Backbone as JSON Lines, residues from 0, in Angstrom:
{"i":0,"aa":"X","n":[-79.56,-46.7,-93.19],"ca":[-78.81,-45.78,-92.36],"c":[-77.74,-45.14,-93.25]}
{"i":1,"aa":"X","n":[-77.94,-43.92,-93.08],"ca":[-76.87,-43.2,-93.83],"c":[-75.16,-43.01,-93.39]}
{"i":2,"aa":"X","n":[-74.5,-42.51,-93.66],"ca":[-72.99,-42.36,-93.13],"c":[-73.01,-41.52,-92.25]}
{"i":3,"aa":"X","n":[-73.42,-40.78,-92.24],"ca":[-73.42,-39.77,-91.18],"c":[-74.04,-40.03,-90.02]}
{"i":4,"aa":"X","n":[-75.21,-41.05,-90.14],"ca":[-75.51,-41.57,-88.82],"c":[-74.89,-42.24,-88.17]}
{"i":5,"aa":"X","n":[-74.05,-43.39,-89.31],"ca":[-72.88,-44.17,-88.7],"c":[-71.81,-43.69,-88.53]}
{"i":6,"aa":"X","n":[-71.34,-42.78,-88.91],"ca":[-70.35,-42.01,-87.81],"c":[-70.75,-41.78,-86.46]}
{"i":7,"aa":"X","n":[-71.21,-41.0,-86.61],"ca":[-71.9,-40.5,-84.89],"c":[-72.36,-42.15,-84.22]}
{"i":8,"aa":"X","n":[-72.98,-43.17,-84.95],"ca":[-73.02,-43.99,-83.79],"c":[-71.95,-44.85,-83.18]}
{"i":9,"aa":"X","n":[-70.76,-44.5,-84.02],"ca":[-69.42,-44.8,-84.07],"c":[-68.55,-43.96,-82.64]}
{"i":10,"aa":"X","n":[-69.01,-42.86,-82.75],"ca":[-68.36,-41.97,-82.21],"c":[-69.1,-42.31,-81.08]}
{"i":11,"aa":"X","n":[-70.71,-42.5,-80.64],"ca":[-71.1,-42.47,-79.65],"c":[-71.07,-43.9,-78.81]}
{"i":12,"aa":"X","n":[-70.61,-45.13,-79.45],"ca":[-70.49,-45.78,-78.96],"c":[-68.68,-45.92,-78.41]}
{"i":13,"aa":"X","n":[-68.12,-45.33,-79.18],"ca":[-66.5,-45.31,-78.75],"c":[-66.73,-44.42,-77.21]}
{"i":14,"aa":"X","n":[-67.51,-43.24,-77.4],"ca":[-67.32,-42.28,-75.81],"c":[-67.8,-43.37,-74.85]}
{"i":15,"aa":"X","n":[-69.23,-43.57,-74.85],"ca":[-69.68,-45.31,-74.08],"c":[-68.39,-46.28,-73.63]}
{"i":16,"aa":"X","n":[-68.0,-46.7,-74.44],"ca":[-66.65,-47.43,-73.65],"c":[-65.95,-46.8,-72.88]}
{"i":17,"aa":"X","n":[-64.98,-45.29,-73.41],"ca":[-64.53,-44.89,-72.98],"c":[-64.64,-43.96,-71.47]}
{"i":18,"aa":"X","n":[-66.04,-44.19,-71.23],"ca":[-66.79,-43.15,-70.34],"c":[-65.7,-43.57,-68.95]}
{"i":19,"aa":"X","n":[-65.54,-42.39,-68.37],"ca":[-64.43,-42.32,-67.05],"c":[-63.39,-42.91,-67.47]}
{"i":20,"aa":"X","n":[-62.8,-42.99,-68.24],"ca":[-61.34,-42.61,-68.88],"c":[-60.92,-41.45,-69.27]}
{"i":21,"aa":"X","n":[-59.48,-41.17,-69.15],"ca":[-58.89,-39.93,-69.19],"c":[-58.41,-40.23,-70.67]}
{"i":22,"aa":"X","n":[-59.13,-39.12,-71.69],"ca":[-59.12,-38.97,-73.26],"c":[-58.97,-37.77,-73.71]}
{"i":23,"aa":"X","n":[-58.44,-37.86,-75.82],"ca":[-58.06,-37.4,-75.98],"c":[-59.21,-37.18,-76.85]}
{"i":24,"aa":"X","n":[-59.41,-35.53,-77.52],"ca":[-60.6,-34.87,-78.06],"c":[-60.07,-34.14,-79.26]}
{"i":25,"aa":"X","n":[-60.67,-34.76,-80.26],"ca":[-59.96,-34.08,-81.32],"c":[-61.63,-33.58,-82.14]}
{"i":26,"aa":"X","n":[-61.49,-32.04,-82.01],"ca":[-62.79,-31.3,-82.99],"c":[-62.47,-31.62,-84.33]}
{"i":27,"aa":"X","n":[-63.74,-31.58,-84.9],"ca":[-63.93,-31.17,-86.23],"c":[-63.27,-29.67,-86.94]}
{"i":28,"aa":"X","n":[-62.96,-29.05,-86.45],"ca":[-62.41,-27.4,-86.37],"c":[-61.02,-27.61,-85.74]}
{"i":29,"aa":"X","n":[-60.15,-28.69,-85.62],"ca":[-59.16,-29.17,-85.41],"c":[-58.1,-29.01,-83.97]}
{"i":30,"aa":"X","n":[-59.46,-27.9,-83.18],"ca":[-58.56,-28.04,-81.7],"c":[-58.42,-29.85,-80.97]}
{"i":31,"aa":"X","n":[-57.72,-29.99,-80.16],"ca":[-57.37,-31.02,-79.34],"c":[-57.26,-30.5,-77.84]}
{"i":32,"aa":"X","n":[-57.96,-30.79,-76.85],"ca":[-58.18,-31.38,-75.94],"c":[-58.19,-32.38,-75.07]}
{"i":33,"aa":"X","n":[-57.78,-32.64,-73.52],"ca":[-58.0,-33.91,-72.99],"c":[-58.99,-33.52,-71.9]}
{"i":34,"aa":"X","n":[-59.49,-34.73,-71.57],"ca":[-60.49,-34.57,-70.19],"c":[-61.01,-35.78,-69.86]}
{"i":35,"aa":"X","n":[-61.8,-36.03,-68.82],"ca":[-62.48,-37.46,-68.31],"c":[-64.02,-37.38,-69.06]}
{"i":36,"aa":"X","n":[-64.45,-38.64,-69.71],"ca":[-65.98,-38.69,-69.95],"c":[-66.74,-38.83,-68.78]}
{"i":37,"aa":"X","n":[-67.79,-37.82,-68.63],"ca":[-68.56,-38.34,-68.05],"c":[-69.7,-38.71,-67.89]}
{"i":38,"aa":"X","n":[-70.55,-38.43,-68.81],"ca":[-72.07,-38.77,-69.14],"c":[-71.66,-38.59,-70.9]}
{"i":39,"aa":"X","n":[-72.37,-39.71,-71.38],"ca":[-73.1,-39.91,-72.84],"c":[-74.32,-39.96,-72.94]}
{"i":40,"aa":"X","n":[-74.73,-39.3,-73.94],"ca":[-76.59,-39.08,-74.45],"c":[-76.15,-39.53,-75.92]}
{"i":41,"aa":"X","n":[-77.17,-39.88,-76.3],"ca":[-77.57,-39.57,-77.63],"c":[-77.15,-38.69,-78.66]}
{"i":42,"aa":"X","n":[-76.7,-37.64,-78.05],"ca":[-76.31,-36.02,-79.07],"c":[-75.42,-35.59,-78.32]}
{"i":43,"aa":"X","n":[-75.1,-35.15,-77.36],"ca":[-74.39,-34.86,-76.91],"c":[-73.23,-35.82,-75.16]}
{"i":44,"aa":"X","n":[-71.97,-35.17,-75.41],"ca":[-71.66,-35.96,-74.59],"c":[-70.56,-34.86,-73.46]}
{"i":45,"aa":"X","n":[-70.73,-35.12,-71.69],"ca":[-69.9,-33.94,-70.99],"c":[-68.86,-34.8,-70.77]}
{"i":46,"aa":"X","n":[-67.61,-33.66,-70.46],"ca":[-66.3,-34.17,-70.67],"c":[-66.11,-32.77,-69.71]}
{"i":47,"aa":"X","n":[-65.5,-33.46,-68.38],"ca":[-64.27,-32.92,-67.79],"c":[-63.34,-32.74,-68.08]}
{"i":48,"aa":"X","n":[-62.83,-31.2,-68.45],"ca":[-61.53,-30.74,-68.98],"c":[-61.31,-30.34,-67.85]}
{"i":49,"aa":"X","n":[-59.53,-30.58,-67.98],"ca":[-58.54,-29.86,-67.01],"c":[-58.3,-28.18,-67.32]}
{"i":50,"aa":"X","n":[-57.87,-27.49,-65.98],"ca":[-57.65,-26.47,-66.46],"c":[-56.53,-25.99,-65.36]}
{"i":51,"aa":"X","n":[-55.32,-25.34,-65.73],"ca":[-54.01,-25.35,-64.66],"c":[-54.52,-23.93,-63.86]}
{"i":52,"aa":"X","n":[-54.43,-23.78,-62.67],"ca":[-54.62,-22.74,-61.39],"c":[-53.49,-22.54,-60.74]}
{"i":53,"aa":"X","n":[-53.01,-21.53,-60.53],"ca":[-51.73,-21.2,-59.61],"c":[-52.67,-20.66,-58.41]}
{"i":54,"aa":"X","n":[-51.81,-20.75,-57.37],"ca":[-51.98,-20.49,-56.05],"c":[-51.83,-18.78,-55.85]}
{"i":55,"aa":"X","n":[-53.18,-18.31,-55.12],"ca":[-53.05,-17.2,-55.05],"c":[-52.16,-16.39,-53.75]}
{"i":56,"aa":"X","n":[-51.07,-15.74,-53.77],"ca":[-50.59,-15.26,-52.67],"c":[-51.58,-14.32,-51.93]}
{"i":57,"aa":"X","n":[-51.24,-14.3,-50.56],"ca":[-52.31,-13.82,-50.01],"c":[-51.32,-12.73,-48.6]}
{"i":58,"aa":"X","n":[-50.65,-13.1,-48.75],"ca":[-49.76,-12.16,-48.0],"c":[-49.11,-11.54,-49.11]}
{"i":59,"aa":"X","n":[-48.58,-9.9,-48.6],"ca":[-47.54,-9.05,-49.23],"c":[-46.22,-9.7,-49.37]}
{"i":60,"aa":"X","n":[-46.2,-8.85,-50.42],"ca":[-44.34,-9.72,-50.93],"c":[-43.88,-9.37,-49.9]}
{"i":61,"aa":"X","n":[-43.72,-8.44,-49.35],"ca":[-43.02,-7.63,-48.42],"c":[-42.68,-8.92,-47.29]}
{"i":62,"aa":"X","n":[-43.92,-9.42,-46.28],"ca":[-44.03,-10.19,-45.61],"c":[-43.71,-11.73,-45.93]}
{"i":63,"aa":"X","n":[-43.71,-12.2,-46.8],"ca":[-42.83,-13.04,-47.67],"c":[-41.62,-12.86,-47.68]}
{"i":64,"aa":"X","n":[-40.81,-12.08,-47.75],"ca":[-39.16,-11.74,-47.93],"c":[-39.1,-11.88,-46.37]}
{"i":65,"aa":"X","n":[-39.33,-10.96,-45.65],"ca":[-38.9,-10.83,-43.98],"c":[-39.03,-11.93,-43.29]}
{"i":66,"aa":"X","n":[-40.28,-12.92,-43.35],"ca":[-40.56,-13.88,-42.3],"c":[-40.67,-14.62,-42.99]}
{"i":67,"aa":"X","n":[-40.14,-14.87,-44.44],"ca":[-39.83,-16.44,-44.49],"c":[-41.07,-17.05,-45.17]}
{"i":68,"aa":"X","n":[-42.36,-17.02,-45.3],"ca":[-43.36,-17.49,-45.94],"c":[-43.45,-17.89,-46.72]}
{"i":69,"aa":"X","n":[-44.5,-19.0,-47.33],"ca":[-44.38,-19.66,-48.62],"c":[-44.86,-18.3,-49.81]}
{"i":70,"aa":"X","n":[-43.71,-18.6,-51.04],"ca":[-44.2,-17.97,-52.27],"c":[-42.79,-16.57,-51.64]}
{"i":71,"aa":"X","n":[-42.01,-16.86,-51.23],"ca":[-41.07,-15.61,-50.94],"c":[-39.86,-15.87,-52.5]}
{"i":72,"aa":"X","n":[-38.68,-15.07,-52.38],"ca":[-37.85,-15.26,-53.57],"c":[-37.22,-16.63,-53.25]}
{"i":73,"aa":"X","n":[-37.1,-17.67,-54.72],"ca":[-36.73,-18.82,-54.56],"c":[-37.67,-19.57,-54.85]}
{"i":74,"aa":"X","n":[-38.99,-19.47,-53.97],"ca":[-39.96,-20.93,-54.04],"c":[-40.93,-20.55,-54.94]}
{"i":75,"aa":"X","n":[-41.2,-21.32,-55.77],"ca":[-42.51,-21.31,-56.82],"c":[-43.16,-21.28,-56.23]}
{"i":76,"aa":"X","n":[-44.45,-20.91,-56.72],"ca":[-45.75,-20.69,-56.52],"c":[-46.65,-22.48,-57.09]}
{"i":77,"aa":"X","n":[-47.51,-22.58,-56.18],"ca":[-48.02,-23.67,-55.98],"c":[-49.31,-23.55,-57.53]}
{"i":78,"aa":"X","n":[-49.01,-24.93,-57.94],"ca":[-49.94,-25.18,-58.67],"c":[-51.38,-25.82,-58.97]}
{"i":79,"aa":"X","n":[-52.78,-26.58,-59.22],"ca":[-53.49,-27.14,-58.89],"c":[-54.13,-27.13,-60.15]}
{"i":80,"aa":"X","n":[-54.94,-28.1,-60.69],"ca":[-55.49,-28.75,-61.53],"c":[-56.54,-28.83,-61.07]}
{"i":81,"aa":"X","n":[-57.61,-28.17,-61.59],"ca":[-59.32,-28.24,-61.67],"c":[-59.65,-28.54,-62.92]}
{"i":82,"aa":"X","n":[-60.99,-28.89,-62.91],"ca":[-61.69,-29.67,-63.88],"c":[-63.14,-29.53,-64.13]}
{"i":83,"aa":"X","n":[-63.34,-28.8,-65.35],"ca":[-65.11,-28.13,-65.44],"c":[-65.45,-28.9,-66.67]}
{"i":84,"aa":"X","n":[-66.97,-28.77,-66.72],"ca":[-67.6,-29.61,-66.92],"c":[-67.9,-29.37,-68.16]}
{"i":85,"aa":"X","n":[-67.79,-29.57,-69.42],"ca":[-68.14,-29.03,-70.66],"c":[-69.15,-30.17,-71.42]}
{"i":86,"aa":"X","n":[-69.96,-29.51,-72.26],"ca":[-71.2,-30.46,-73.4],"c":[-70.74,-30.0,-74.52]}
{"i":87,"aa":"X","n":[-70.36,-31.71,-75.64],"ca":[-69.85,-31.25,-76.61],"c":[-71.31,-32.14,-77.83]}
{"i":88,"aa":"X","n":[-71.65,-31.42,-78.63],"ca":[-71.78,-32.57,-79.1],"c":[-71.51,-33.34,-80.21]}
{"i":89,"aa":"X","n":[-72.02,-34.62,-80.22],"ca":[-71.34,-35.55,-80.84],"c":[-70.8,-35.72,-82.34]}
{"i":90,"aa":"X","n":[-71.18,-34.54,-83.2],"ca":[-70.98,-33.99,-84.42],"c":[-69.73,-33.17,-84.59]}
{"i":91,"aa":"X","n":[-69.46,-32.75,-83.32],"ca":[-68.65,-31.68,-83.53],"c":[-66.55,-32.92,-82.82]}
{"i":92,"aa":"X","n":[-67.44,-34.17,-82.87],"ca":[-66.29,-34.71,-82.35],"c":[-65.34,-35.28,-83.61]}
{"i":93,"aa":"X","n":[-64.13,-35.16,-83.99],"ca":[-63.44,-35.96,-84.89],"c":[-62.85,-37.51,-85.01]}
{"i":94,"aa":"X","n":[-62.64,-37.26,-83.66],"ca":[-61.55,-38.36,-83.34],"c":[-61.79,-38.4,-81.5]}
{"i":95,"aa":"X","n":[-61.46,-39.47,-81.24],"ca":[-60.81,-39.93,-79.49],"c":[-60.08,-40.84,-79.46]}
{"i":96,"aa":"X","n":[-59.28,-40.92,-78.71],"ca":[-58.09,-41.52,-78.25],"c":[-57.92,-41.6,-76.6]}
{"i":97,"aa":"X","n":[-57.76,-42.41,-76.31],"ca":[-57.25,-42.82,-74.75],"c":[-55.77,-41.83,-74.5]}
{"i":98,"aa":"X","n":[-55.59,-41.11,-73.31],"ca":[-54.62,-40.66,-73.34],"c":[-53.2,-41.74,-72.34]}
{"i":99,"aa":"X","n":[-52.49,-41.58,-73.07],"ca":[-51.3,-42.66,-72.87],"c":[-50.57,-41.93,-71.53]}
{"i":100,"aa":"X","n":[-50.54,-43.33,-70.37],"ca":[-49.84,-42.95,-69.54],"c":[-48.67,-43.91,-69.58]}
{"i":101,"aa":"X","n":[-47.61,-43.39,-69.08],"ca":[-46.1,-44.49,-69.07],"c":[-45.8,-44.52,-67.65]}
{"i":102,"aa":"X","n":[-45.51,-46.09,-67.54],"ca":[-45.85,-46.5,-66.62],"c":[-44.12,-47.17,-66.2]}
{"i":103,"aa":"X","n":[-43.89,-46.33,-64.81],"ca":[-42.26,-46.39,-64.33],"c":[-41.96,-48.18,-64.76]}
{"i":104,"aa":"X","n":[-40.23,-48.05,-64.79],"ca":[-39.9,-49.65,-64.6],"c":[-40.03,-50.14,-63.61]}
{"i":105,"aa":"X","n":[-40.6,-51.45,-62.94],"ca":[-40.81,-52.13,-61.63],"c":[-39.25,-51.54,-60.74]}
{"i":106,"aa":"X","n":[-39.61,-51.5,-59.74],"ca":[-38.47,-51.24,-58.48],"c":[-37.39,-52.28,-58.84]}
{"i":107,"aa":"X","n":[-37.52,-53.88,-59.18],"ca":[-36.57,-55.0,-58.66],"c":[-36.73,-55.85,-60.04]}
{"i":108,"aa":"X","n":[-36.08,-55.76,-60.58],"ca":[-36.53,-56.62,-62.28],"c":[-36.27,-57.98,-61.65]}
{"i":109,"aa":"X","n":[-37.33,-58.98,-62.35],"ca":[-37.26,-60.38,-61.85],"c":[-36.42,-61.03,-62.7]}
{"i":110,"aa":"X","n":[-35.37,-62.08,-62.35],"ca":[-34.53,-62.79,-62.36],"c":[-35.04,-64.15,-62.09]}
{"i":111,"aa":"X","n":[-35.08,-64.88,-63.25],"ca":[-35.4,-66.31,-62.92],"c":[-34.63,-67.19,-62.06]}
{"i":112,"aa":"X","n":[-34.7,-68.57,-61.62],"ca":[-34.57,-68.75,-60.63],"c":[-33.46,-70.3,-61.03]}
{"i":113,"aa":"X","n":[-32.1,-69.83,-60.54],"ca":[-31.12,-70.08,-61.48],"c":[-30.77,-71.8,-60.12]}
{"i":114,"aa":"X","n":[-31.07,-72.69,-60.68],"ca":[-30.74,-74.06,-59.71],"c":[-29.14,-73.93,-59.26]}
{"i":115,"aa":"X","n":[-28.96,-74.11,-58.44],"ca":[-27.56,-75.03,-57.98],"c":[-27.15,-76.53,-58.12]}
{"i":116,"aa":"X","n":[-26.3,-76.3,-58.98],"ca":[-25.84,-78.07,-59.64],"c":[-24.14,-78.06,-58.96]}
């Protein structure tokens, strides 16, 4: 087996673990990307990328200012996160990485449990 095969079976067994985890995509051509795995093959592998959507107003500004409606002056415009389906394949991958979430401090930090003498 040559190196190049063992890369890729490197790479294709790292997406395999990682499959439905939210990851990080680093090309050979050096863009970076995140998205969810969701199917692995052999050669190629699809990955749900995010992509940011604003909310389309659908009433006139006009009617927005007078009666008060969402998206008038003041309130942002609503945002939403969709997710399409892309085939990359497995040659063209550099690197993956798990993408790191941070995770709040507990509500009530525990305090051991101090006797009365």
């Amino acid at each position: 087996m040559n190196m190049y095969q063992s890369d890729l079976r490197n790479v294709h067994d790292q997406c395999k673990n990682y499959q439905s985890y939210h990851v990080t995509l680093t090309m050979t051509d050096g863009r970076t990307m995140d998205g969810i795995i969701d199917n692995v093959t052999m050669d190629h592998v699809s990955v749900l990328v995010g992509e940011d959507v604003m909310d389309r107003e659908e009433e006139t500004e006009s009617d927005t200012r007078y009666y008060g409606g969402f998206g008038g002056y003041g309130v942002p415009r609503r945002r939403f996160r969709r997710f399409r389906r892309f085939d990359f394949p497995l040659a063209t991958i550099a690197a993956l990485a798990l993408l790191p979430y941070i995770a709040p401090p507990p509500a009530y930090p525990y305090y051991p449990y101090y006797p009365y003498y």
